[in-house]
């Protein structure tokens, strides 16, 4: 049995964290150690919009220490990721370059949709209740330093996902200067949360039955650990009424109350709005998410849940929102995938590119909702402005361009390379997906599904 020693490094908003795991098909994922170094990276970014040289030096020093620990554990593979900690820093490219030069560690900045998608993989692998809950109707509330992601699952698939700029560190940085001027700081935070959360509830959740809430976030492992200390029987499920009794972080005996308070208040508010009584606290963090993704890709340890279906379902719901002809889309998906599958030797593309083609088909007509005369450009802008969980920004750009050139004159590489700095391989992928989409779409030009069986 081959065992891989894998290290996951998270350059997070409130510090750096590294977990070392053993990964194998036989034993699955086993955590060996967890090293954490507190550092207020997020506060600095949200206040100054950049990372100072002093903080950068500290990041590099800690990463060098992490490398020594990896050598001791004989780590054979590692990855270093960062989410909104570096994503919103104006000098992130300089920071990444200096980290690489000083430590020889390459840090990848995840897009918001990539980061949340990894969390869902980890929950699926680590939390036994996941599949049952998302079948009944579950809202995953994933709170990070900069934002909170709401994702609603029902009948085992993702129905929608939405991101709000209500992260714990962001809220604290915005409001902490007024803390000394108000009698009830809790009420100030609740007032700040109330408008966006109520609007979100009215738009997306008022017609949904939320039976369970799964709470995830950078502060949740600490909160869950403290509740477990108070009650050894506690496994993570807490009723909404019991959670509302937790007034603040000091009530739990936790330090850095200013960082944890917005998290507590947000979960209390969303629980009250949805009238959901079951709140599951998950201790999943980004390191757990990274190893879950690594195990799936490298060791072929599959989560029980098929997340590729969620990506397609999410795109399908976007198409429904913009009142697309779903019978036409279903037929074009069949035609496009038949062409794709039967000419593999010509295009040389794989499973991931097939998924991108399916999403492009789902969204190729969404621009008609805005303008019948400029469908391609409107569809392009809708796709670029809409977050699709599990896709990187580059993948979204690939889909948007394939949709744009589905009905407009194709632009050749030398004409657009300078404009958007597109890589040649990305350009060729767009060209291939556009060609397949054009053929499949032309075969159902009438929208009457006259072509139902074909061979390519």
Short mmCIF file of C-alpha atoms in Angstrom, two decimals:
data_model
loop_
_atom_site.label_atom_id
_atom_site.label_comp_id
_atom_site.label_asym_id
_atom_site.label_seq_id
_atom_site.Cartn_x
_atom_site.Cartn_y
_atom_site.Cartn_z
CA UNK A 1 0.00 0.00 0.00
CA UNK A 2 1.46 3.32 -1.13
CA UNK A 3 1.24 6.07 1.51
CA UNK A 4 1.82 9.72 0.57
CA UNK A 5 2.88 12.21 3.22
CA UNK A 6 1.17 15.44 2.21
CA UNK A 7 1.40 18.96 3.70
CA UNK A 8 -1.33 21.57 3.28
CA UNK A 9 -0.33 25.19 3.95
CA UNK A 10 -2.94 27.91 4.41
CA UNK A 11 -1.82 31.55 4.28
CA UNK A 12 -4.96 32.79 5.99
CA UNK A 13 -6.41 36.08 7.15
CA UNK A 14 -5.68 35.46 10.82
CA UNK A 15 -2.42 33.55 10.46
CA UNK A 16 -0.54 30.73 8.78
CA UNK A 17 -1.50 27.12 9.26
CA UNK A 18 0.03 23.83 8.17
CA UNK A 19 -1.37 20.33 8.52
CA UNK A 20 0.56 17.20 7.58
CA UNK A 21 -1.38 14.10 6.55
CA UNK A 22 -0.87 10.53 5.46
CA UNK A 23 -2.97 9.78 2.38
CA UNK A 24 -3.61 6.30 0.99
CA UNK A 25 -6.40 4.36 -0.68
CA UNK A 26 -6.45 1.81 2.10
CA UNK A 27 -6.56 4.07 5.17
CA UNK A 28 -7.87 7.27 3.59
CA UNK A 29 -6.74 10.58 5.14
CA UNK A 30 -4.99 10.62 8.54
CA UNK A 31 -3.89 13.90 10.13
CA UNK A 32 -0.40 13.70 11.68
CA UNK A 33 0.16 17.23 13.01
CA UNK A 34 -1.20 20.77 12.94
CA UNK A 35 1.04 23.84 13.30
CA UNK A 36 -0.48 27.30 13.53
CA UNK A 37 1.03 30.79 13.72
CA UNK A 38 -1.24 33.76 14.53
CA UNK A 39 -0.78 36.82 12.29
CA UNK A 40 -3.33 39.55 11.51
CA UNK A 41 -2.93 39.53 7.73
CA UNK A 42 -6.63 40.14 7.02
CA UNK A 43 -6.90 43.17 9.33
CA UNK A 44 -3.97 44.78 7.55
CA UNK A 45 -5.43 44.14 4.09
CA UNK A 46 -8.94 45.37 4.90
CA UNK A 47 -7.53 48.49 6.61
CA UNK A 48 -4.65 49.36 4.24
CA UNK A 49 -5.46 47.22 1.14
CA UNK A 50 -1.92 45.85 1.09
CA UNK A 51 0.56 43.77 3.05
CA UNK A 52 3.40 45.67 4.70
CA UNK A 53 7.04 44.66 4.39
CA UNK A 54 7.12 43.74 8.09
CA UNK A 55 4.20 41.32 7.70
CA UNK A 56 5.70 39.88 4.51
CA UNK A 57 8.97 39.20 6.35
CA UNK A 58 7.05 37.40 9.11
CA UNK A 59 5.15 35.29 6.55
CA UNK A 60 8.43 34.25 4.92
CA UNK A 61 10.03 33.42 8.28
CA UNK A 62 7.12 31.18 9.27
CA UNK A 63 7.07 29.45 5.89
CA UNK A 64 10.79 28.67 6.23
CA UNK A 65 10.01 27.05 9.59
CA UNK A 66 7.21 25.08 7.93
CA UNK A 67 9.71 23.77 5.36
CA UNK A 68 11.97 22.46 8.13
CA UNK A 69 9.03 20.66 9.74
CA UNK A 70 8.09 19.15 6.36
CA UNK A 71 11.63 17.79 6.04
CA UNK A 72 11.34 16.19 9.49
CA UNK A 73 8.11 14.45 8.46
CA UNK A 74 9.60 13.49 5.07
CA UNK A 75 6.75 15.18 3.19
CA UNK A 76 6.63 13.99 -0.43
CA UNK A 77 4.02 16.45 -1.71
CA UNK A 78 2.70 19.80 -0.53
CA UNK A 79 0.55 22.74 -1.63
CA UNK A 80 0.25 26.29 -0.34
CA UNK A 81 -3.00 28.16 -0.90
CA UNK A 82 -4.43 31.51 0.14
CA UNK A 83 -8.00 32.77 -0.12
CA UNK A 84 -9.24 36.26 0.61
CA UNK A 85 -6.15 36.86 2.79
CA UNK A 86 -4.11 37.71 -0.31
CA UNK A 87 -6.85 37.94 -2.95
CA UNK A 88 -7.77 41.49 -1.95
CA UNK A 89 -4.23 42.80 -1.39
CA UNK A 90 -3.26 45.38 -4.02
CA UNK A 91 0.39 44.26 -3.85
CA UNK A 92 -0.36 40.50 -3.98
CA UNK A 93 1.86 39.87 -7.03
CA UNK A 94 4.86 41.39 -5.26
CA UNK A 95 4.06 39.39 -2.11
CA UNK A 96 3.80 36.11 -4.06
CA UNK A 97 7.06 36.83 -5.87
CA UNK A 98 8.93 37.56 -2.63
CA UNK A 99 7.54 34.45 -0.92
CA UNK A 100 8.76 32.34 -3.86
CA UNK A 101 12.20 33.98 -3.89
CA UNK A 102 12.74 33.86 -0.12
CA UNK A 103 11.22 30.46 0.72
CA UNK A 104 10.95 28.60 -2.61
CA UNK A 105 7.26 28.00 -1.82
CA UNK A 106 4.75 28.86 -4.52
CA UNK A 107 1.49 30.12 -3.02
CA UNK A 108 -1.64 29.87 -5.16
CA UNK A 109 -4.42 32.40 -4.60
CA UNK A 110 -7.80 30.70 -4.88
CA UNK A 111 -10.78 32.47 -6.39
CA UNK A 112 -13.79 32.66 -4.09
CA UNK A 113 -15.68 29.93 -5.96
CA UNK A 114 -12.64 27.60 -5.93
CA UNK A 115 -12.12 28.11 -2.19
CA UNK A 116 -15.76 27.40 -1.28
CA UNK A 117 -15.87 24.39 -3.59
CA UNK A 118 -12.87 22.83 -1.80
CA UNK A 119 -14.66 23.31 1.53
CA UNK A 120 -17.69 21.38 0.22
CA UNK A 121 -15.46 18.50 -0.87
CA UNK A 122 -13.94 18.33 2.62
CA UNK A 123 -17.35 18.42 4.33
CA UNK A 124 -18.55 15.62 2.06
CA UNK A 125 -15.53 13.45 2.92
CA UNK A 126 -15.26 14.24 6.64
CA UNK A 127 -18.81 14.86 7.89
CA UNK A 128 -20.96 11.70 7.80
CA UNK A 129 -24.22 13.67 7.95
CA UNK A 130 -23.58 15.65 4.72
CA UNK A 131 -25.45 13.51 2.18
CA UNK A 132 -28.55 13.07 4.36
CA UNK A 133 -28.77 16.77 5.15
CA UNK A 134 -28.39 18.07 1.59
CA UNK A 135 -31.10 15.66 0.47
CA UNK A 136 -33.59 17.12 2.97
CA UNK A 137 -32.61 20.77 2.37
CA UNK A 138 -29.45 22.28 3.85
CA UNK A 139 -27.94 25.75 3.77
CA UNK A 140 -24.15 25.81 4.02
CA UNK A 141 -22.99 29.08 5.55
CA UNK A 142 -19.26 29.49 5.01
CA UNK A 143 -17.88 32.58 6.77
CA UNK A 144 -14.36 33.72 6.03
CA UNK A 145 -12.48 36.88 6.98
CA UNK A 146 -13.68 38.85 3.95
CA UNK A 147 -17.06 37.41 2.98
CA UNK A 148 -19.73 34.81 3.66
CA UNK A 149 -20.93 32.24 1.12
CA UNK A 150 -24.48 30.88 1.23
CA UNK A 151 -25.09 27.65 -0.71
CA UNK A 152 -28.45 25.88 -0.65
CA UNK A 153 -28.65 22.14 -1.38
CA UNK A 154 -31.88 20.19 -1.83
CA UNK A 155 -32.58 16.69 -3.20
CA UNK A 156 -28.83 16.12 -3.13
CA UNK A 157 -27.85 18.92 -5.55
CA UNK A 158 -26.80 22.55 -5.31
CA UNK A 159 -29.70 24.90 -6.12
CA UNK A 160 -27.91 28.24 -5.74
CA UNK A 161 -24.92 29.93 -4.17
CA UNK A 162 -24.43 33.59 -3.26
CA UNK A 163 -21.54 35.58 -1.78
CA UNK A 164 -21.95 38.60 0.53
CA UNK A 165 -19.16 40.90 1.72
CA UNK A 166 -19.87 40.20 5.39
CA UNK A 167 -16.68 38.52 6.55
CA UNK A 168 -15.76 38.64 10.25
CA UNK A 169 -12.50 40.59 9.86
CA UNK A 170 -14.00 42.97 7.30
CA UNK A 171 -16.90 43.80 9.65
CA UNK A 172 -14.56 44.26 12.60
CA UNK A 173 -12.27 46.60 10.65
CA UNK A 174 -15.23 48.69 9.49
CA UNK A 175 -16.93 49.03 12.87
CA UNK A 176 -14.27 48.74 15.58
CA UNK A 177 -13.58 52.52 15.60
CA UNK A 178 -17.18 53.06 16.79
CA UNK A 179 -17.03 50.42 19.53
CA UNK A 180 -16.14 52.94 22.25
CA UNK A 181 -18.92 55.30 21.13
CA UNK A 182 -21.88 52.93 21.45
CA UNK A 183 -23.43 51.21 24.46
CA UNK A 184 -24.21 47.93 22.69
CA UNK A 185 -21.59 46.94 20.11
CA UNK A 186 -23.57 43.74 19.43
CA UNK A 187 -26.52 45.83 18.24
CA UNK A 188 -24.28 47.88 15.97
CA UNK A 189 -23.01 44.72 14.24
CA UNK A 190 -26.54 43.31 13.97
CA UNK A 191 -27.74 46.54 12.35
CA UNK A 192 -24.88 46.28 9.86
CA UNK A 193 -25.71 42.63 9.08
CA UNK A 194 -29.47 43.07 9.02
CA UNK A 195 -30.02 44.84 5.69
CA UNK A 196 -27.92 42.52 3.50
CA UNK A 197 -29.05 39.32 5.25
CA UNK A 198 -32.73 40.27 5.09
CA UNK A 199 -32.46 41.22 1.40
CA UNK A 200 -30.64 37.96 0.67
CA UNK A 201 -33.30 35.97 2.54
CA UNK A 202 -36.17 37.68 0.68
CA UNK A 203 -34.56 37.16 -2.73
CA UNK A 204 -33.25 33.61 -2.38
CA UNK A 205 -34.58 31.79 0.70
CA UNK A 206 -38.08 33.02 1.49
CA UNK A 207 -39.62 30.31 -0.74
CA UNK A 208 -37.21 27.57 0.41
CA UNK A 209 -37.56 25.24 3.37
CA UNK A 210 -34.22 25.25 5.18
CA UNK A 211 -34.24 22.19 7.43
CA UNK A 212 -30.56 22.28 8.38
CA UNK A 213 -27.73 24.84 8.50
CA UNK A 214 -24.12 23.67 8.18
CA UNK A 215 -21.81 26.30 9.64
CA UNK A 216 -18.25 26.51 8.30
CA UNK A 217 -15.62 29.19 8.82
CA UNK A 218 -12.18 30.13 10.07
CA UNK A 219 -13.48 30.66 13.63
CA UNK A 220 -15.74 27.59 13.76
CA UNK A 221 -13.05 25.01 14.74
CA UNK A 222 -12.23 27.10 17.83
CA UNK A 223 -15.91 27.59 18.74
CA UNK A 224 -16.68 23.89 18.29
CA UNK A 225 -13.63 22.88 20.35
CA UNK A 226 -14.72 25.13 23.23
CA UNK A 227 -18.30 23.80 23.18
CA UNK A 228 -16.88 20.25 23.19
CA UNK A 229 -14.81 21.12 26.28
CA UNK A 230 -17.94 22.30 28.06
CA UNK A 231 -19.92 19.25 26.99
CA UNK A 232 -17.91 16.08 26.14
CA UNK A 233 -21.04 14.64 24.47
CA UNK A 234 -21.21 17.54 21.99
CA UNK A 235 -20.67 16.33 18.41
CA UNK A 236 -21.43 19.53 16.49
CA UNK A 237 -25.24 19.72 16.44
CA UNK A 238 -26.71 22.63 18.38
CA UNK A 239 -30.26 23.97 18.30
CA UNK A 240 -30.91 27.51 17.11
CA UNK A 241 -32.35 28.48 20.50
CA UNK A 242 -29.27 27.20 22.33
CA UNK A 243 -26.99 29.02 19.90
CA UNK A 244 -28.86 32.29 20.48
CA UNK A 245 -27.98 32.04 24.17
CA UNK A 246 -24.30 32.51 23.26
CA UNK A 247 -24.14 36.29 23.55
CA UNK A 248 -20.49 36.79 22.69
CA UNK A 249 -17.09 35.15 22.51
CA UNK A 250 -16.34 35.78 26.20
CA UNK A 251 -19.46 33.73 27.01
CA UNK A 252 -17.56 30.79 25.51
CA UNK A 253 -14.35 31.74 27.27
CA UNK A 254 -12.67 32.64 23.97
CA UNK A 255 -10.06 35.33 23.43
CA UNK A 256 -10.00 37.81 20.47
CA UNK A 257 -13.73 38.39 20.92
CA UNK A 258 -13.74 41.12 18.25
CA UNK A 259 -12.90 38.54 15.54
CA UNK A 260 -15.43 35.92 16.67
CA UNK A 261 -18.38 38.16 17.56
CA UNK A 262 -19.46 38.89 13.93
CA UNK A 263 -19.43 35.13 13.23
CA UNK A 264 -21.66 34.36 16.22
CA UNK A 265 -24.10 37.17 15.40
CA UNK A 266 -24.35 36.22 11.72
CA UNK A 267 -25.25 32.60 12.51
CA UNK A 268 -27.78 33.75 15.08
CA UNK A 269 -29.38 36.10 12.53
CA UNK A 270 -29.55 33.62 9.63
CA UNK A 271 -30.95 30.97 12.00
CA UNK A 272 -33.70 33.36 13.11
CA UNK A 273 -34.57 34.38 9.52
CA UNK A 274 -34.86 30.80 8.26
CA UNK A 275 -36.46 29.51 11.48
CA UNK A 276 -34.15 26.52 11.13
CA UNK A 277 -33.58 24.74 14.42
CA UNK A 278 -30.69 22.42 13.44
CA UNK A 279 -27.28 24.11 13.30
CA UNK A 280 -24.29 21.86 12.58
CA UNK A 281 -20.89 23.31 13.47
CA UNK A 282 -18.14 21.91 11.25
CA UNK A 283 -14.46 22.14 12.19
CA UNK A 284 -13.35 21.87 8.54
CA UNK A 285 -10.64 24.37 7.55
CA UNK A 286 -8.82 25.17 4.30
CA UNK A 287 -6.07 22.60 5.02
CA UNK A 288 -8.70 19.85 5.32
CA UNK A 289 -10.21 21.09 2.06
CA UNK A 290 -6.85 20.99 0.30
CA UNK A 291 -6.09 17.41 1.32
CA UNK A 292 -9.61 16.30 0.31
CA UNK A 293 -9.06 17.75 -3.16
CA UNK A 294 -5.56 16.24 -3.35
CA UNK A 295 -6.83 12.81 -2.29
CA UNK A 296 -9.51 12.90 -4.96
CA UNK A 297 -7.18 14.01 -7.75
CA UNK A 298 -4.06 11.99 -6.92
CA UNK A 299 -5.12 9.00 -4.88
CA UNK A 300 -8.56 8.60 -6.47
CA UNK A 301 -10.34 8.70 -3.11
CA UNK A 302 -13.76 9.78 -4.25
CA UNK A 303 -16.27 11.63 -2.07
CA UNK A 304 -19.69 10.02 -2.09
CA UNK A 305 -21.17 13.23 -3.52
CA UNK A 306 -20.64 14.05 -7.23
CA UNK A 307 -19.75 17.75 -7.23
CA UNK A 308 -19.52 18.02 -11.03
CA UNK A 309 -23.30 17.63 -11.06
CA UNK A 310 -23.55 20.60 -8.70
CA UNK A 311 -21.57 22.78 -11.11
CA UNK A 312 -23.86 21.81 -14.00
CA UNK A 313 -26.97 22.21 -11.84
CA UNK A 314 -25.79 25.66 -10.75
CA UNK A 315 -25.35 26.69 -14.41
CA UNK A 316 -28.76 25.22 -15.23
CA UNK A 317 -30.40 27.31 -12.50
CA UNK A 318 -28.73 30.44 -13.90
CA UNK A 319 -30.21 29.59 -17.32
CA UNK A 320 -33.66 29.15 -15.74
CA UNK A 321 -33.29 32.49 -13.94
CA UNK A 322 -32.72 34.20 -17.32
CA UNK A 323 -35.70 32.33 -18.86
CA UNK A 324 -33.74 30.29 -21.40
CA UNK A 325 -35.43 27.67 -23.59
CA UNK A 326 -34.54 24.61 -21.50
CA UNK A 327 -35.77 22.07 -24.08
CA UNK A 328 -33.41 23.63 -26.63
CA UNK A 329 -30.53 23.64 -24.12
CA UNK A 330 -31.10 19.99 -23.20
CA UNK A 331 -30.99 19.01 -26.87
CA UNK A 332 -27.86 21.07 -27.60
CA UNK A 333 -26.12 19.55 -24.53
CA UNK A 334 -26.81 16.09 -25.99
CA UNK A 335 -25.54 17.09 -29.45
CA UNK A 336 -22.45 18.91 -28.15
CA UNK A 337 -21.38 16.08 -25.82
CA UNK A 338 -21.94 13.47 -28.58
CA UNK A 339 -19.68 15.46 -30.90
CA UNK A 340 -17.11 15.97 -28.11
CA UNK A 341 -17.02 12.29 -27.11
CA UNK A 342 -16.70 10.97 -30.66
CA UNK A 343 -13.94 13.24 -31.94
CA UNK A 344 -11.55 13.05 -28.97
CA UNK A 345 -8.63 12.25 -31.29
CA UNK A 346 -9.23 15.54 -33.10
CA UNK A 347 -9.54 17.87 -30.12
CA UNK A 348 -7.44 16.05 -27.48
CA UNK A 349 -9.48 17.48 -24.59
CA UNK A 350 -10.39 15.78 -21.31
CA UNK A 351 -13.09 15.43 -18.68
CA UNK A 352 -12.74 18.95 -17.27
CA UNK A 353 -13.02 20.55 -20.72
CA UNK A 354 -16.16 18.48 -21.36
CA UNK A 355 -17.65 20.00 -18.22
CA UNK A 356 -16.80 23.52 -19.45
CA UNK A 357 -18.53 22.74 -22.76
CA UNK A 358 -21.68 21.61 -20.93
CA UNK A 359 -21.75 24.84 -18.92
CA UNK A 360 -21.20 26.93 -22.08
CA UNK A 361 -24.23 25.23 -23.67
CA UNK A 362 -26.35 25.84 -20.56
CA UNK A 363 -25.57 29.57 -20.67
CA UNK A 364 -25.22 30.33 -24.40
CA UNK A 365 -28.65 32.02 -24.67
CA UNK A 366 -28.92 33.76 -21.27
CA UNK A 367 -28.18 37.19 -22.85
CA UNK A 368 -31.59 37.15 -24.61
CA UNK A 369 -33.09 38.14 -21.27
CA UNK A 370 -31.37 41.53 -21.65
CA UNK A 371 -31.19 42.05 -25.43
CA UNK A 372 -32.39 39.98 -28.38
CA UNK A 373 -30.19 42.07 -30.66
CA UNK A 374 -26.90 41.57 -28.82
CA UNK A 375 -27.23 38.11 -27.32
CA UNK A 376 -23.55 37.14 -27.51
CA UNK A 377 -22.18 40.19 -25.70
CA UNK A 378 -24.93 40.19 -23.06
CA UNK A 379 -24.39 36.47 -22.42
CA UNK A 380 -20.64 37.11 -22.07
CA UNK A 381 -21.19 39.84 -19.48
CA UNK A 382 -23.72 37.81 -17.48
CA UNK A 383 -21.28 34.87 -17.25
CA UNK A 384 -18.34 37.08 -16.25
CA UNK A 385 -20.47 38.78 -13.57
CA UNK A 386 -21.96 35.55 -12.16
CA UNK A 387 -20.09 33.33 -9.74
CA UNK A 388 -20.27 29.63 -10.63
CA UNK A 389 -19.15 27.51 -7.72
CA UNK A 390 -16.18 25.26 -8.45
CA UNK A 391 -14.87 27.23 -11.44
CA UNK A 392 -11.80 29.45 -11.48
CA UNK A 393 -11.92 32.95 -12.97
CA UNK A 394 -9.96 31.66 -15.98
CA UNK A 395 -12.44 28.84 -16.57
CA UNK A 396 -15.32 31.30 -16.38
CA UNK A 397 -13.52 33.44 -18.97
CA UNK A 398 -13.13 30.40 -21.25
CA UNK A 399 -16.86 29.66 -21.05
CA UNK A 400 -17.81 33.31 -21.56
CA UNK A 401 -15.63 33.62 -24.68
CA UNK A 402 -16.95 30.37 -26.18
CA UNK A 403 -20.48 31.72 -25.71
CA UNK A 404 -19.52 35.14 -27.11
CA UNK A 405 -18.04 33.67 -30.32
CA UNK A 406 -20.89 31.20 -30.75
CA UNK A 407 -22.79 33.79 -32.83
CA UNK A 408 -20.20 36.51 -33.52
CA UNK A 409 -17.18 36.53 -35.80
CA UNK A 410 -14.33 34.58 -34.24
CA UNK A 411 -11.30 36.70 -33.29
CA UNK A 412 -7.88 35.17 -33.93
CA UNK A 413 -5.12 34.98 -31.34
CA UNK A 414 -2.93 37.86 -32.47
CA UNK A 415 -5.93 40.20 -32.29
CA UNK A 416 -6.87 39.48 -28.67
CA UNK A 417 -3.63 38.30 -27.02
CA UNK A 418 -2.46 41.83 -26.29
CA UNK A 419 -5.89 42.91 -25.16
CA UNK A 420 -6.38 40.42 -22.33
CA UNK A 421 -3.01 38.64 -22.12
CA UNK A 422 -4.49 35.27 -23.04
CA UNK A 423 -2.28 32.19 -23.00
CA UNK A 424 -2.07 30.23 -26.28
CA UNK A 425 -3.36 27.01 -24.72
CA UNK A 426 -6.36 28.86 -23.29
CA UNK A 427 -7.05 30.45 -26.67
CA UNK A 428 -6.95 27.05 -28.41
CA UNK A 429 -9.35 25.62 -25.83
CA UNK A 430 -11.79 28.49 -26.48
CA UNK A 431 -11.48 27.87 -30.24
CA UNK A 432 -12.28 24.15 -29.88
CA UNK A 433 -15.22 24.65 -27.50
CA UNK A 434 -16.60 27.42 -29.74
CA UNK A 435 -16.43 25.16 -32.81
CA UNK A 436 -18.32 22.31 -31.09
CA UNK A 437 -20.88 24.71 -29.59
CA UNK A 438 -21.51 26.34 -33.00
CA UNK A 439 -22.15 23.01 -34.73
CA UNK A 440 -24.41 21.66 -31.95
CA UNK A 441 -26.36 24.92 -31.70
CA UNK A 442 -26.83 25.09 -35.50
CA UNK A 443 -28.35 21.60 -35.47
CA UNK A 444 -31.17 22.91 -33.28
CA UNK A 445 -31.44 26.36 -34.81
CA UNK A 446 -35.24 26.03 -34.99
CA UNK A 447 -35.48 25.18 -31.25
CA UNK A 448 -37.81 22.29 -32.23
CA UNK A 449 -35.33 19.48 -31.40
CA UNK A 450 -35.60 17.94 -34.88
CA UNK A 451 -32.18 16.22 -34.54
CA UNK A 452 -32.49 13.71 -31.73
CA UNK A 453 -30.08 10.94 -32.74
CA UNK A 454 -26.70 11.38 -34.36
CA UNK A 455 -23.29 9.85 -34.94
CA UNK A 456 -20.12 11.89 -35.15
#
